[in-house]
Amino acid sequence: MAEVVGPRLYSCCNCRNHISLHDDIISKAFQGRNGRAFLFSHAMNIELGSKEDRHLLTGLHTVADIHCGDCRELLGWKYERAYEASQKYKEGKFILEKSKIVKENW
């Protein structure tokens, strides 16, 4: 009998709340506050912090921190606005730090 497996997910490292689907990864070549990070097109079960302007490696961006909707663990940020034309593709996307997420259903 075949085992039924759901979609591959990323979950909060602290409470295992589902945060994003593997299929929503745009890039694994990003830098977070504490090391490697992934850029996702969508995130779920999160809470957004206040918008603020930050000078990141690729220039000035308006971002909002994202926290787990269950345990409030800081997971990364959402790009709200990019001021450089070459960075506009990030708008509306999510950075999740690799150290803050775990794989599920792999």
PDB file of C-alpha atoms in Angstrom:
ATOM      1  CA  MET A   1       0.000   0.000   0.000  1.00  0.00           C
ATOM      2  CA  ALA A   2       1.405   3.399  -0.995  1.00  0.00           C
ATOM      3  CA  GLU A   3       1.975   5.981   1.693  1.00  0.00           C
ATOM      4  CA  VAL A   4       0.077   9.229   1.144  1.00  0.00           C
ATOM      5  CA  VAL A   5       2.390  12.207   1.516  1.00  0.00           C
ATOM      6  CA  GLY A   6       1.282  15.829   1.384  1.00  0.00           C
ATOM      7  CA  PRO A   7       3.158  18.703  -0.215  1.00  0.00           C
ATOM      8  CA  ARG A   8       6.714  19.461   0.843  1.00  0.00           C
ATOM      9  CA  LEU A   9       6.560  22.284   3.366  1.00  0.00           C
ATOM     10  CA  TYR A  10       8.735  24.547   5.445  1.00  0.00           C
ATOM     11  CA  SER A  11       7.654  25.023   9.050  1.00  0.00           C
ATOM     12  CA  CYS A  12       8.648  27.194  11.998  1.00  0.00           C
ATOM     13  CA  CYS A  13      11.728  25.751  13.718  1.00  0.00           C
ATOM     14  CA  ASN A  14      10.202  26.443  17.117  1.00  0.00           C
ATOM     15  CA  CYS A  15       6.600  25.149  16.930  1.00  0.00           C
ATOM     16  CA  ARG A  16       6.334  23.406  13.511  1.00  0.00           C
ATOM     17  CA  ASN A  17       3.592  25.757  12.275  1.00  0.00           C
ATOM     18  CA  HIS A  18       3.432  25.495   8.446  1.00  0.00           C
ATOM     19  CA  ILE A  19       4.981  28.617   6.903  1.00  0.00           C
ATOM     20  CA  SER A  20       5.520  28.005   3.181  1.00  0.00           C
ATOM     21  CA  LEU A  21       5.471  25.419   0.402  1.00  0.00           C
ATOM     22  CA  HIS A  22       8.671  24.151  -1.183  1.00  0.00           C
ATOM     23  CA  ASP A  23       7.145  24.960  -4.582  1.00  0.00           C
ATOM     24  CA  ASP A  24       7.030  28.665  -3.606  1.00  0.00           C
ATOM     25  CA  ILE A  25      10.841  29.022  -3.409  1.00  0.00           C
ATOM     26  CA  ILE A  26      12.125  31.571  -5.892  1.00  0.00           C
ATOM     27  CA  SER A  27      15.790  31.526  -4.805  1.00  0.00           C
ATOM     28  CA  LYS A  28      18.041  29.914  -2.202  1.00  0.00           C
ATOM     29  CA  ALA A  29      20.827  32.461  -2.762  1.00  0.00           C
ATOM     30  CA  PHE A  30      19.847  35.141  -0.239  1.00  0.00           C
ATOM     31  CA  GLN A  31      21.426  36.437   2.943  1.00  0.00           C
ATOM     32  CA  GLY A  32      19.396  36.898   6.126  1.00  0.00           C
ATOM     33  CA  ARG A  33      20.329  38.442   9.461  1.00  0.00           C
ATOM     34  CA  ASN A  34      21.917  35.199  10.655  1.00  0.00           C
ATOM     35  CA  GLY A  35      23.179  33.521   7.502  1.00  0.00           C
ATOM     36  CA  ARG A  36      21.593  31.884   4.502  1.00  0.00           C
ATOM     37  CA  ALA A  37      17.996  32.663   3.580  1.00  0.00           C
ATOM     38  CA  PHE A  38      15.457  31.711   0.911  1.00  0.00           C
ATOM     39  CA  LEU A  39      13.210  33.996  -1.136  1.00  0.00           C
ATOM     40  CA  PHE A  40       9.599  32.752  -1.311  1.00  0.00           C
ATOM     41  CA  SER A  41       6.670  33.962  -3.384  1.00  0.00           C
ATOM     42  CA  HIS A  42       4.153  33.177  -0.613  1.00  0.00           C
ATOM     43  CA  ALA A  43       4.048  32.596   3.142  1.00  0.00           C
ATOM     44  CA  MET A  44       1.219  31.483   5.422  1.00  0.00           C
ATOM     45  CA  ASN A  45       0.403  31.450   9.133  1.00  0.00           C
ATOM     46  CA  ILE A  46       2.545  34.523   9.755  1.00  0.00           C
ATOM     47  CA  GLU A  47       2.125  37.940  11.304  1.00  0.00           C
ATOM     48  CA  LEU A  48       3.642  41.049   9.762  1.00  0.00           C
ATOM     49  CA  GLY A  49       5.438  43.650  11.803  1.00  0.00           C
ATOM     50  CA  SER A  50       5.543  47.364  11.062  1.00  0.00           C
ATOM     51  CA  LYS A  51       6.974  48.575   7.771  1.00  0.00           C
ATOM     52  CA  GLU A  52      10.381  50.214   7.968  1.00  0.00           C
ATOM     53  CA  ASP A  53      13.120  51.280   5.597  1.00  0.00           C
ATOM     54  CA  ARG A  54      16.314  49.189   5.832  1.00  0.00           C
ATOM     55  CA  HIS A  55      19.622  49.397   4.051  1.00  0.00           C
ATOM     56  CA  LEU A  56      20.249  45.810   2.956  1.00  0.00           C
ATOM     57  CA  LEU A  57      23.070  44.339   0.867  1.00  0.00           C
ATOM     58  CA  THR A  58      21.216  45.242  -2.346  1.00  0.00           C
ATOM     59  CA  GLY A  59      20.210  48.784  -1.346  1.00  0.00           C
ATOM     60  CA  LEU A  60      17.348  50.524   0.394  1.00  0.00           C
ATOM     61  CA  HIS A  61      14.109  48.554   0.843  1.00  0.00           C
ATOM     62  CA  THR A  62      10.891  48.968   2.808  1.00  0.00           C
ATOM     63  CA  VAL A  63      10.402  45.718   4.705  1.00  0.00           C
ATOM     64  CA  ALA A  64       8.207  44.263   7.437  1.00  0.00           C
ATOM     65  CA  ASP A  65       9.460  41.556   9.787  1.00  0.00           C
ATOM     66  CA  ILE A  66       7.526  38.302   9.665  1.00  0.00           C
ATOM     67  CA  HIS A  67       6.813  36.252  12.762  1.00  0.00           C
ATOM     68  CA  CYS A  68       5.284  32.804  13.191  1.00  0.00           C
ATOM     69  CA  GLY A  69       1.540  33.186  13.684  1.00  0.00           C
ATOM     70  CA  ASP A  70       1.583  30.679  16.563  1.00  0.00           C
ATOM     71  CA  CYS A  71       4.753  31.184  18.631  1.00  0.00           C
ATOM     72  CA  ARG A  72       5.845  34.640  17.329  1.00  0.00           C
ATOM     73  CA  GLU A  73       9.348  33.428  16.380  1.00  0.00           C
ATOM     74  CA  LEU A  74      11.051  35.970  14.091  1.00  0.00           C
ATOM     75  CA  LEU A  75      11.412  34.134  10.753  1.00  0.00           C
ATOM     76  CA  GLY A  76      12.532  36.811   8.292  1.00  0.00           C
ATOM     77  CA  TRP A  77      10.902  39.709   6.462  1.00  0.00           C
ATOM     78  CA  LYS A  78       8.606  40.700   3.627  1.00  0.00           C
ATOM     79  CA  TYR A  79       9.788  43.076   0.924  1.00  0.00           C
ATOM     80  CA  GLU A  80       7.172  45.802   0.674  1.00  0.00           C
ATOM     81  CA  ARG A  81       9.087  48.172  -1.610  1.00  0.00           C
ATOM     82  CA  ALA A  82      12.381  48.213  -3.479  1.00  0.00           C
ATOM     83  CA  TYR A  83      13.836  51.583  -4.437  1.00  0.00           C
ATOM     84  CA  GLU A  84      16.278  50.277  -7.047  1.00  0.00           C
ATOM     85  CA  ALA A  85      14.735  49.307 -10.394  1.00  0.00           C
ATOM     86  CA  SER A  86      16.785  46.083 -10.512  1.00  0.00           C
ATOM     87  CA  GLN A  87      15.329  44.995  -7.151  1.00  0.00           C
ATOM     88  CA  LYS A  88      11.615  45.518  -7.931  1.00  0.00           C
ATOM     89  CA  TYR A  89      11.104  41.767  -8.461  1.00  0.00           C
ATOM     90  CA  LYS A  90      11.387  41.312  -4.659  1.00  0.00           C
ATOM     91  CA  GLU A  91       8.319  43.414  -3.870  1.00  0.00           C
ATOM     92  CA  GLY A  92       5.635  41.342  -2.152  1.00  0.00           C
ATOM     93  CA  LYS A  93       8.050  38.425  -1.624  1.00  0.00           C
ATOM     94  CA  PHE A  94       9.231  36.834   1.631  1.00  0.00           C
ATOM     95  CA  ILE A  95      12.668  36.111   3.060  1.00  0.00           C
ATOM     96  CA  LEU A  96      12.732  33.118   5.408  1.00  0.00           C
ATOM     97  CA  GLU A  97      15.981  32.457   7.221  1.00  0.00           C
ATOM     98  CA  LYS A  98      17.206  28.895   6.772  1.00  0.00           C
ATOM     99  CA  SER A  99      18.038  28.606  10.482  1.00  0.00           C
ATOM    100  CA  LYS A 100      14.424  29.485  11.403  1.00  0.00           C
ATOM    101  CA  ILE A 101      12.595  26.919   9.243  1.00  0.00           C
ATOM    102  CA  VAL A 102      12.514  23.117   9.010  1.00  0.00           C
ATOM    103  CA  LYS A 103      11.486  20.771   6.220  1.00  0.00           C
ATOM    104  CA  GLU A 104       8.271  18.728   6.521  1.00  0.00           C
ATOM    105  CA  ASN A 105       7.028  15.831   4.306  1.00  0.00           C
ATOM    106  CA  TRP A 106      10.396  15.267   2.571  1.00  0.00           C
TER     107      TRP A 106
END
